[in-house]
Short mmCIF file of C-alpha atoms and ligand atoms in Angstrom, two decimals:
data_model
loop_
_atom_site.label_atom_id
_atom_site.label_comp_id
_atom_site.label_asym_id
_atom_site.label_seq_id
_atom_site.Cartn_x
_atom_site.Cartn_y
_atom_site.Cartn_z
CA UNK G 1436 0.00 0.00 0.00
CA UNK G 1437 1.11 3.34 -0.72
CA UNK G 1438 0.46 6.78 1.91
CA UNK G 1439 -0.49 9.80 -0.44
CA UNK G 1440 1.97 12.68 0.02
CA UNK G 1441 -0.89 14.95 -1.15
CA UNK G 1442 -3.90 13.45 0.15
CA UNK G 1443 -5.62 16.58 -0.40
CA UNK G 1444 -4.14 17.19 -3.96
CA UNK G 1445 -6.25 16.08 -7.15
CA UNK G 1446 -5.74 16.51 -10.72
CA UNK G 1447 -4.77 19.79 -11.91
CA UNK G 1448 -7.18 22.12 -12.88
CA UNK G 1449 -5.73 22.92 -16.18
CA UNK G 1450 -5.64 19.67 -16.91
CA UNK G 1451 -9.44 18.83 -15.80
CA UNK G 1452 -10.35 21.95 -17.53
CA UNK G 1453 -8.74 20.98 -21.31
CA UNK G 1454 -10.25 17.26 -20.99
CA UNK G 1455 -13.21 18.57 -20.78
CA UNK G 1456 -13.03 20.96 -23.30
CA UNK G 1457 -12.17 17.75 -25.56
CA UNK G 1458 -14.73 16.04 -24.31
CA UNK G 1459 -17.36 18.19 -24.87
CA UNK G 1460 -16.07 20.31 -28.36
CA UNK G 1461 -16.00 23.68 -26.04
CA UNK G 1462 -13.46 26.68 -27.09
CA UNK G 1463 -11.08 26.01 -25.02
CA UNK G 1464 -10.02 29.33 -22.94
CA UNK G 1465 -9.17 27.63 -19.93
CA UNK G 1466 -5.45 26.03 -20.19
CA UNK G 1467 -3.41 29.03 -20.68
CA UNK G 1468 -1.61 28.57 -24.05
CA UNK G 1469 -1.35 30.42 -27.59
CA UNK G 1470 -3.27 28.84 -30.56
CA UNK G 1471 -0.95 30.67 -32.66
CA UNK G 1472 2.55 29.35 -34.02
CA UNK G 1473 5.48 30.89 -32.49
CA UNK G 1474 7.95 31.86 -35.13
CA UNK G 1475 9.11 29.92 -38.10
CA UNK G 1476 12.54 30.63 -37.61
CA UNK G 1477 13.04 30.10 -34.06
CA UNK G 1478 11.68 26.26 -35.50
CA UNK G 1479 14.24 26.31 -38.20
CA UNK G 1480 16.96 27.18 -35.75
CA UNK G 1481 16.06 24.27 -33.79
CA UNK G 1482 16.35 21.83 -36.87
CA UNK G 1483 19.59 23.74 -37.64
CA UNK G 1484 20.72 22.12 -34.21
CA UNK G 1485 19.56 18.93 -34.72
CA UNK G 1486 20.25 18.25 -37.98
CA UNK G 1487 23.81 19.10 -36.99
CA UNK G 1488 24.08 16.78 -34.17
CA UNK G 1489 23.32 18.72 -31.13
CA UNK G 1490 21.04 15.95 -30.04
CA UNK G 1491 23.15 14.59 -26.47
CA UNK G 1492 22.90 15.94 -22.98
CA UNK G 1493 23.53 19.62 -22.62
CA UNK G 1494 25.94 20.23 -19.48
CA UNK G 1495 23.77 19.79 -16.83
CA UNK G 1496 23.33 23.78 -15.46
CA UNK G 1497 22.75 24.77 -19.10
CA UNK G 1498 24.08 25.60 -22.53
CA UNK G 1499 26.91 28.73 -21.92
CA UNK G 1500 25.83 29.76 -24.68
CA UNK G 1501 22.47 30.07 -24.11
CA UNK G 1502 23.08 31.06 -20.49
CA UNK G 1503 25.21 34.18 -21.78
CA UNK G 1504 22.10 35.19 -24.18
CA UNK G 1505 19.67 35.26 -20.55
CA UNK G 1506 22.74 37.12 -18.96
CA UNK G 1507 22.48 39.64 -21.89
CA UNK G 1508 19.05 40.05 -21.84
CA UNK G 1509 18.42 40.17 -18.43
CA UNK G 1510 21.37 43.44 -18.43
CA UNK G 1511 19.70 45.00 -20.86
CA UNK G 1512 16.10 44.68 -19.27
CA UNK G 1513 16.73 44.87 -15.62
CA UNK G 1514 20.06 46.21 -15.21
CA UNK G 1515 21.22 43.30 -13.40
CA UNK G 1516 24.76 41.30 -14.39
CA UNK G 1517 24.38 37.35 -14.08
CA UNK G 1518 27.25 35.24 -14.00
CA UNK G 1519 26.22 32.77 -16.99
CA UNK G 1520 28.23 30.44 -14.91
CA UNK G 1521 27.41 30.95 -11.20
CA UNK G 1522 23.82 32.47 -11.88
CA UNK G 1523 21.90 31.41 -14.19
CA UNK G 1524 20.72 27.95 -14.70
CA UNK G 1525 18.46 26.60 -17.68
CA UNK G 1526 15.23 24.40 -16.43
CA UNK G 1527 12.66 22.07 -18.09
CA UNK G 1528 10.09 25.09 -17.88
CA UNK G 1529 8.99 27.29 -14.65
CA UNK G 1530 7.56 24.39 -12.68
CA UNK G 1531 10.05 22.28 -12.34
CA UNK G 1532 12.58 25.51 -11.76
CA UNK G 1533 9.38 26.40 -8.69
CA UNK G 1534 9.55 22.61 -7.76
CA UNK G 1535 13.34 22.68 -7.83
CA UNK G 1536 14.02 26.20 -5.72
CA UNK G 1537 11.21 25.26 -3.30
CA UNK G 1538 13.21 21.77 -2.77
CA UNK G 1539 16.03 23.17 -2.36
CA UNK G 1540 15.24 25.86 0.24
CA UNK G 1541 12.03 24.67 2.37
CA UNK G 1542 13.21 22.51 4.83
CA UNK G 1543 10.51 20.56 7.55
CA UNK G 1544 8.35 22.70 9.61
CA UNK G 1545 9.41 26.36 7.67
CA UNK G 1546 6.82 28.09 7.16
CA UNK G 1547 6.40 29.53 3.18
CA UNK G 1548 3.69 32.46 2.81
CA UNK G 1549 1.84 32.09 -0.53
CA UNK G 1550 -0.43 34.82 -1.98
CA UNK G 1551 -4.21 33.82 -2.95
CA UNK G 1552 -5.50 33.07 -5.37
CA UNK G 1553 -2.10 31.27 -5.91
CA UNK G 1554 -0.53 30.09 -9.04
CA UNK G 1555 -1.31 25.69 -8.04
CA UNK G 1556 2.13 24.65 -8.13
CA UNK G 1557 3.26 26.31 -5.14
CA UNK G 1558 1.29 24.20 -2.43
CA UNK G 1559 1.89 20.77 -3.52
CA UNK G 1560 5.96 21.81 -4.07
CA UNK G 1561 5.98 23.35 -0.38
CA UNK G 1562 4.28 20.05 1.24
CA UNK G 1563 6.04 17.98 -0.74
CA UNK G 1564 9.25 19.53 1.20
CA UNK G 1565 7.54 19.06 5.57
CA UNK G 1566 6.71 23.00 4.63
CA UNK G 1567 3.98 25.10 6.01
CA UNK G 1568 2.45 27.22 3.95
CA UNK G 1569 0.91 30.02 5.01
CA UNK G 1570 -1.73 31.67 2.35
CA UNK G 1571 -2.38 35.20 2.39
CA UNK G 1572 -5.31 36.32 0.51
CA UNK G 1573 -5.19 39.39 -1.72
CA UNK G 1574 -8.07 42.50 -1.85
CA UNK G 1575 -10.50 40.44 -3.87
CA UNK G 1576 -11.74 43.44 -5.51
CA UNK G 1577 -8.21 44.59 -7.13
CA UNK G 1578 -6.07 41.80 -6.32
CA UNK G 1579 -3.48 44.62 -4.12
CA UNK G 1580 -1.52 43.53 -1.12
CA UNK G 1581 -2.34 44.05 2.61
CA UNK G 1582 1.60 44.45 3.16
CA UNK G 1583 0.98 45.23 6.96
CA UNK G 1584 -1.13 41.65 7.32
CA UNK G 1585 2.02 40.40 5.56
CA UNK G 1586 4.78 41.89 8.06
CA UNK G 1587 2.13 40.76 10.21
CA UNK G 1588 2.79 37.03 9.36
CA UNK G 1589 6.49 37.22 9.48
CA UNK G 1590 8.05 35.18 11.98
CA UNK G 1591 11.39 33.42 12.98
CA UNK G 1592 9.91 30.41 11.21
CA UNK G 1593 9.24 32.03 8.02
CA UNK G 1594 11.50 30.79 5.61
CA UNK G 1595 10.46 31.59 1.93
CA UNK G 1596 8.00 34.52 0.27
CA UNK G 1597 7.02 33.35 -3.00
CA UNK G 1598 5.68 36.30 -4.98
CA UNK G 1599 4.36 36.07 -8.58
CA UNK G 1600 3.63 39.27 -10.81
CA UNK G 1601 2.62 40.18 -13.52
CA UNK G 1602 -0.43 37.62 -11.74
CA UNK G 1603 -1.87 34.61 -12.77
CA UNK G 1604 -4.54 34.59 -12.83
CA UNK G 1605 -6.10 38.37 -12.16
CA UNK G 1606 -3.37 39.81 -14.46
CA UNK G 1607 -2.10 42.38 -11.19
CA UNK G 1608 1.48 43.74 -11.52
CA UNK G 1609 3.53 45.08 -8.65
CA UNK G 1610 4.29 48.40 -8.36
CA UNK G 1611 6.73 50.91 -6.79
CA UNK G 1612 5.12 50.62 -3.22
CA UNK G 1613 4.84 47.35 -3.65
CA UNK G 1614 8.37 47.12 -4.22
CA UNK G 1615 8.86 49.24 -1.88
CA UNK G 1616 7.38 47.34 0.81
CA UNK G 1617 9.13 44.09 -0.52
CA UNK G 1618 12.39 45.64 -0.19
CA UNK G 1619 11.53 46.68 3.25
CA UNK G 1620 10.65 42.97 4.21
CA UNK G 1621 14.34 41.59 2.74
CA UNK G 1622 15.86 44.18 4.88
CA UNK G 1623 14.57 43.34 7.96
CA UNK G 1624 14.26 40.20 7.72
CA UNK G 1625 16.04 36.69 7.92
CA UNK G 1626 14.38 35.05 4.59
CA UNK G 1627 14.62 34.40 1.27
CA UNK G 1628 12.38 35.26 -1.77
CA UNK G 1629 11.19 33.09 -5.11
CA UNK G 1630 9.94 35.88 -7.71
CA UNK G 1631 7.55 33.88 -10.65
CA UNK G 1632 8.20 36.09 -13.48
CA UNK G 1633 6.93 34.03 -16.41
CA UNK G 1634 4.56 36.67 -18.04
CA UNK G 1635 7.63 39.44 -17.40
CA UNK G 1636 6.77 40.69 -21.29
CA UNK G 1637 3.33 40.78 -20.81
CA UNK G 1638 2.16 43.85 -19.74
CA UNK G 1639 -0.40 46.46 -20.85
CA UNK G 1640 -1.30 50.33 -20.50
CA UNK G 1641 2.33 51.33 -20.77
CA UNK G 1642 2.59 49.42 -16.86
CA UNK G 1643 6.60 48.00 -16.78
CA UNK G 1644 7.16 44.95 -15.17
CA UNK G 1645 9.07 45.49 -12.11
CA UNK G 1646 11.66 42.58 -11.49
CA UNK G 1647 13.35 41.52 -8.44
CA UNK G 1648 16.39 41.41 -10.08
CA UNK G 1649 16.56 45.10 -10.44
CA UNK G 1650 16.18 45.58 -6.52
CA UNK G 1651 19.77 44.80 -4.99
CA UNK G 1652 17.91 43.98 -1.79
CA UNK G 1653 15.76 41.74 -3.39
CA UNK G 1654 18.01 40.01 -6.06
CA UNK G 1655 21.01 39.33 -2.85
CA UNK G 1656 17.73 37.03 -1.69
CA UNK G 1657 15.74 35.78 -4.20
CA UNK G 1658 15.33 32.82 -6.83
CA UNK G 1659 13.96 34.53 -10.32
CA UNK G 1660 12.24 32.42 -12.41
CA UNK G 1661 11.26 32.88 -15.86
CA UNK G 1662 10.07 30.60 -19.06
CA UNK G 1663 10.43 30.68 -22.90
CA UNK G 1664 6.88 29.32 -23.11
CA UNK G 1665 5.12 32.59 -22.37
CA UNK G 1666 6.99 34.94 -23.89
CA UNK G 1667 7.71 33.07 -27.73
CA UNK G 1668 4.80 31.06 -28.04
CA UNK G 1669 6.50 27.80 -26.95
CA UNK G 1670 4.58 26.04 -23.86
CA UNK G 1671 4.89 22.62 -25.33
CA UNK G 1672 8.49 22.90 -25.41
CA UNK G 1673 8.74 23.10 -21.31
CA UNK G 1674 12.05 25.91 -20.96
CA UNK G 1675 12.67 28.27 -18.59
CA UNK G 1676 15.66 29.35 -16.08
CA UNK G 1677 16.66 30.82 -12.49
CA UNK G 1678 18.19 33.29 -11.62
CA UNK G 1679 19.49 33.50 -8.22
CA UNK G 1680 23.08 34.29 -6.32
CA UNK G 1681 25.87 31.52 -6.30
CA UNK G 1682 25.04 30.07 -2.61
CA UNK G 1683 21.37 29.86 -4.18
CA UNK G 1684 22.62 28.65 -7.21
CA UNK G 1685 24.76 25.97 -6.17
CA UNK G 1686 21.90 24.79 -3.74
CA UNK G 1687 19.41 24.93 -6.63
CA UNK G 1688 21.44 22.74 -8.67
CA UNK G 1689 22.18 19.90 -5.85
CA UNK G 1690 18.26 19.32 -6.80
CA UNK G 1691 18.47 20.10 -10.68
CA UNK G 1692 21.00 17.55 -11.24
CA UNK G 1693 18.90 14.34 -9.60
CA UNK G 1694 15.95 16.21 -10.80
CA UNK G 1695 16.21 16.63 -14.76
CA UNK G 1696 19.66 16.77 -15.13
CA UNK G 1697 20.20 19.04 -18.09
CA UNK G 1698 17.24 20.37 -20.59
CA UNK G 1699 16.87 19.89 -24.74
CA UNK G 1700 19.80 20.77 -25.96
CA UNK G 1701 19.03 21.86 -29.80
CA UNK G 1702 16.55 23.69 -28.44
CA UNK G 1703 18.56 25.59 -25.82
CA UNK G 1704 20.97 26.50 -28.58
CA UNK G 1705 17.78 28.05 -31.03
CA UNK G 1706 16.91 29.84 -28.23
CA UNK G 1707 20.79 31.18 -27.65
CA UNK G 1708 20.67 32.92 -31.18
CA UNK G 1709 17.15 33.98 -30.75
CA UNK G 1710 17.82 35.66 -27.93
CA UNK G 1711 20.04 38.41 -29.26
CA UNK G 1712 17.69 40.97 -30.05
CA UNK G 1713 14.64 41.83 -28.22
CA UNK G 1714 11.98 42.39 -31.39
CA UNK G 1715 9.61 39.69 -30.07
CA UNK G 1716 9.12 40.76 -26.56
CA UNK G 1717 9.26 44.22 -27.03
CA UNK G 1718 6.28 43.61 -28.95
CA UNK G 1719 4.39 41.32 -26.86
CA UNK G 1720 2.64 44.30 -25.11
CA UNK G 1721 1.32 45.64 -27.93
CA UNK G 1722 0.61 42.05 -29.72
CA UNK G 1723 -1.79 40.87 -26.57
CA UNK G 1724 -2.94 44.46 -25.90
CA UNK G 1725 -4.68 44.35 -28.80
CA UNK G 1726 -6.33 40.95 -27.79
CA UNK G 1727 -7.53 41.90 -24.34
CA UNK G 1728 -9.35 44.78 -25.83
CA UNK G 1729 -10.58 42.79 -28.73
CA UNK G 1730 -12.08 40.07 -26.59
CA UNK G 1731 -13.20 42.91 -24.12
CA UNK G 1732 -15.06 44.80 -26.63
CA UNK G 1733 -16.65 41.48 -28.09
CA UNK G 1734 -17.75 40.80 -24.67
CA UNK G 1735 -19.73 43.80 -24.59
CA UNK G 1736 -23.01 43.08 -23.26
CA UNK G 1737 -22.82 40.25 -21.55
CA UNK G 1738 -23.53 39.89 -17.85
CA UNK G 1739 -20.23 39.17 -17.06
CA UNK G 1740 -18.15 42.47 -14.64
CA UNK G 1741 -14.49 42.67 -15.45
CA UNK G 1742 -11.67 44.88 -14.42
CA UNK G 1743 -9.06 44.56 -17.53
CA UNK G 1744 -5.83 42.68 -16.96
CA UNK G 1745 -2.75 44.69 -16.56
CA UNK G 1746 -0.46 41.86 -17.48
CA UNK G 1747 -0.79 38.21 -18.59
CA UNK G 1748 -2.80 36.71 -21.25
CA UNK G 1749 -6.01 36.48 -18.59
CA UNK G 1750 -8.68 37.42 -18.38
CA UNK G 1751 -10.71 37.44 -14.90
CA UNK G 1752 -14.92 37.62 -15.24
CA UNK G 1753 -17.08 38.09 -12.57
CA UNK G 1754 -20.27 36.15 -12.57
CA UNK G 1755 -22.04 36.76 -9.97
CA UNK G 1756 -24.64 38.84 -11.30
CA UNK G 1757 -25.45 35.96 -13.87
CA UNK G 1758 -25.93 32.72 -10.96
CA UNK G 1759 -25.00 32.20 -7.56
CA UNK G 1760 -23.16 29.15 -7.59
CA UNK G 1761 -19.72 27.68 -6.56
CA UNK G 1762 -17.30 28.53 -9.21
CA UNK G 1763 -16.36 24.87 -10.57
CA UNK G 1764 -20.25 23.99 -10.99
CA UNK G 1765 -20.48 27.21 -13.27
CA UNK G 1766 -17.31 26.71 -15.17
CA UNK G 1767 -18.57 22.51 -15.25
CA UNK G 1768 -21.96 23.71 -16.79
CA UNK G 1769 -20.85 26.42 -18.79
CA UNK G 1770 -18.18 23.89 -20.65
CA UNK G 1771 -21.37 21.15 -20.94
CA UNK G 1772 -23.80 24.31 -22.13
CA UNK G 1773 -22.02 27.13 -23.39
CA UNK G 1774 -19.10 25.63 -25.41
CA UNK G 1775 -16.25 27.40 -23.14
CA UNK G 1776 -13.91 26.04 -21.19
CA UNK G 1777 -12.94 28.58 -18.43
CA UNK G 1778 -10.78 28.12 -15.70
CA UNK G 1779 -12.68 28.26 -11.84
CA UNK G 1780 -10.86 30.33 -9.61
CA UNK G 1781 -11.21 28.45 -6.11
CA UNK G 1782 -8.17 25.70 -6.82
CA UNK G 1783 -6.08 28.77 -6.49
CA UNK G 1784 -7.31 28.82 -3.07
CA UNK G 1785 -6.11 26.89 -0.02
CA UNK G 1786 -10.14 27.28 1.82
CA UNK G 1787 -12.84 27.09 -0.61
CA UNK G 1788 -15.84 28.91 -1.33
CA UNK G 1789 -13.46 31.73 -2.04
CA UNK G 1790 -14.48 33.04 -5.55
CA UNK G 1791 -16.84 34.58 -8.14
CA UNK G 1792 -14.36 34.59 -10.74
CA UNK G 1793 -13.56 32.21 -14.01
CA UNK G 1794 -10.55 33.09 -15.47
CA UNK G 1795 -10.59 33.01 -19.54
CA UNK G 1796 -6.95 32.67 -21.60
CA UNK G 1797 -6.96 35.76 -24.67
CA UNK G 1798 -4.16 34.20 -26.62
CA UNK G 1799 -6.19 33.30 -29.01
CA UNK G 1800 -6.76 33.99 -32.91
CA UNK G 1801 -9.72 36.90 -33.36
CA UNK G 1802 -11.55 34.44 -34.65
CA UNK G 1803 -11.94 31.98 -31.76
CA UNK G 1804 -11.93 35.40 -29.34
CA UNK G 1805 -15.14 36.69 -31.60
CA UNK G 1806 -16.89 33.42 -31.02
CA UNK G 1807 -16.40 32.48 -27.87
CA UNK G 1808 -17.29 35.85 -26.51
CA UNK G 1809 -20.34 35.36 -28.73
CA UNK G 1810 -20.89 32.40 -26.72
CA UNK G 1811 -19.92 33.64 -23.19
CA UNK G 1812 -22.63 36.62 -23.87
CA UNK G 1813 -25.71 34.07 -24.98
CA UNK G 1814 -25.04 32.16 -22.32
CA UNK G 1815 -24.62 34.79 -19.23
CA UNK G 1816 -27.74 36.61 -20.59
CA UNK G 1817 -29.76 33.46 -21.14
CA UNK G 1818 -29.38 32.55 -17.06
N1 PMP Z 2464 4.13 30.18 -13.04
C1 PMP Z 2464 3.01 30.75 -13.49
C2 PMP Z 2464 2.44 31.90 -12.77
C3 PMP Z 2464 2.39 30.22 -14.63
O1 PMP Z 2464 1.26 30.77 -15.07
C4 PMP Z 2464 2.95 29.12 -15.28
C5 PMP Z 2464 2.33 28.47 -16.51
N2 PMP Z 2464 1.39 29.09 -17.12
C6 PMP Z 2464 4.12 28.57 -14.78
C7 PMP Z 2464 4.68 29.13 -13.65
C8 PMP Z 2464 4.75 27.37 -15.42
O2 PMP Z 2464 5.46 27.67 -16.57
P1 PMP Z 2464 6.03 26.53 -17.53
O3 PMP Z 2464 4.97 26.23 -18.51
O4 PMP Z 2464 7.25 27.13 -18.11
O5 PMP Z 2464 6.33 25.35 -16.66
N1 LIG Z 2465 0.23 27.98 -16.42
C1 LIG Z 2465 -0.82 27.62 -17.31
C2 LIG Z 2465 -2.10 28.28 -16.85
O1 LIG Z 2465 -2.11 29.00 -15.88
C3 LIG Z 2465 -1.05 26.14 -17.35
C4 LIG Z 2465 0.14 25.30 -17.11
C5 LIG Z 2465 -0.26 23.88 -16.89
O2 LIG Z 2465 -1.12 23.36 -17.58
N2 LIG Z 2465 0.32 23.27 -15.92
O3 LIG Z 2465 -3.09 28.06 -17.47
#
């Protein structure tokens, strides 16, 4: 017989949420992914590598070469200068570098504070470890931090702040007081940080992403983590990196090694040369700007309240005016009888009962935005 190490962990949302979608032949808004190609060269640089034999391990923290494109582009976006060898190490995607940095740090009966709704990888990675994890929710109007209930929470046990903006899923982005008060925290306090910056390019209104690793009291203390998938189109291929000091670093790696070992290498080497200029996410902003407002303005007159997003391809829609009912039932029924798969907010919570939110995915063709908003609208008016 086997003990669960998550007895109170089921399938993941996103997964439950595209099955259905399958299942029933719903638009599927729910997974967040693009339906779009990413770019046909960054694929042809990839053959390039594998047609010329690039197909063996990569060295196990990453390929240099690769790791010296991140160092570049993380100077000439934050400011910040990465040792390609000491810093910077290439992962199989964000979750396993959040699985990987929470192994490495939490350590049985340190206590990790989370901020609901919370991105669902963090709370099975901090049990996993004997962690505690102690969820603070955020103003469930605007998604803003109580920063005094979160000094409030500090304690000698606390460990680890994990801290993800721009926010999946209500799209919220840090911003000078926040960073503010973050820097505060590091200062006076005996703790380390793990910054989830995966939708880093994806920002809207002229807002700037604010990284940790432009904060010297954050960066001294914190794992950064970033991925490929969000910002060229590539989920399926599962690449990301940390970046983090050398003690961090060299800790982080310990796990890497027995974890994954070392990640594709022709496609580490595409991504090297891709790297060098900054065309594609310099105009990311623009690029899902333009779908945020397009599915907002198709949305139009539907029962559905929304604040828009300030980052990330998300989309958060109140429904309460259309049926009061827990959020999975609606997003179950409105897959089975409005042809949308949406996400439900309350896995994202720790204590249920939480939300009145779905959260819908906008990188999508206009097409499948136009008629799934068509759909969203029938349906919320027809309750
Ligand atoms: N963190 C956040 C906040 C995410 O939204 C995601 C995926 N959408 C990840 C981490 C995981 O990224 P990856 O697909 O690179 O594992
Ligand atoms: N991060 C993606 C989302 O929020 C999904 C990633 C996954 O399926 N694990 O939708």
């Amino acid at each position: 017989m086997i003990n669960s190490k998550l007895p109170g962990i089921g399938q993941s949302i996103f997964a439950v949420m595209t099955k259905m979608a399958n299942d029933f032949s719903a638009i599927n808004l729910s997974q967040g992914f693009p339906d779009f190609n990413c770019d046909e060269q960054l694929i042809e640089l990839v053959r390039k590598y594998a047609l010329q034999g690039f197909n063996q391990y990569a060295p196990m923290p990453g390929v240099l070469k690769l790791r010296e494109a991140i160092s570049q582009k993380t100077k000439r976006f934050y400011g910040f200068t990465a040792d390609p060898d000491k810093h910077i190490t290439v992962a199989a995607g964000a979750t396993q570098a959040l699985f990987t940095a929470i192994t490495a740090i939490v350590e049985r009966g340190d206590e990790v504070i989370i901020f609901e709704p919370a991105y669902d990888s963090y709370l099975p990675a901090i049990l996993l470890s004997g962690g505690i994890p102690v969820p603070i929710e955020l103003n469930e109007n605007d998604f803003s931090y109580d920063w005094d209930l979160v000094k409030s929470k500090i304690n000698s046990r606390t460990k680890l702040i994990i801290v993800n903006s721009p926010h999946n899923p209500s799209g919220y982005m840090f911003t000078e007081n926040d960073m503010a008060q973050l820097c505060e925290i590091a200062e006076n306090n005996d703790l380390l940080f793990i910054s989830d910056e995966v939708y880093e390019h994806i920002t809207f209104d002229g807002r700037k992403h604010l990284s940790f690793l432009s904060y010297p009291q954050l960066s001294a203390k914190s794992m950064v983590i970033s991925s490929f998938g969000k910002t060229y189109h590539t989920t399926g291929w599962k690449m990301g990196y940390v970046i983090a000091n050398e003690i961090l670093t060299a800790e982080f790696r310990k796990v890497h090694q027995f974890n994954v070992f070392a990640v594709n290498t022709p496609i580490q080497y595409a991504y090297a040369d891709f790297l060098a200029d900054d065309i594609h996410p310099n105009a990311l902003p623009g690029f899902y700007e333009k779908k945020r407002n397009y599915f907002i303005d198709e949305l139009k007159g539907s029962a559905f309240d929304l604040t828009p997003a300030s980052g990330t391809y998300f989309q958060l829609l109140d429904y309460t005016k259309i049926i009061k009912k827990d959020d999975f039932l609606f997003a179950e029924t409105l897959v089975k009888d409005g042809g949308v798969s949406v996400i439900p907010l309350s896995p994202f919570y720790s204590q249920k009962g939480k939300s009145r939110y779905i959260r819908i995915c906008f990188a999508k063709t206009e097409k499948i935005l136009k008629t799934a908003a068509e759909k969203l609208r029938e349906y919320s008016l027809k309750r």
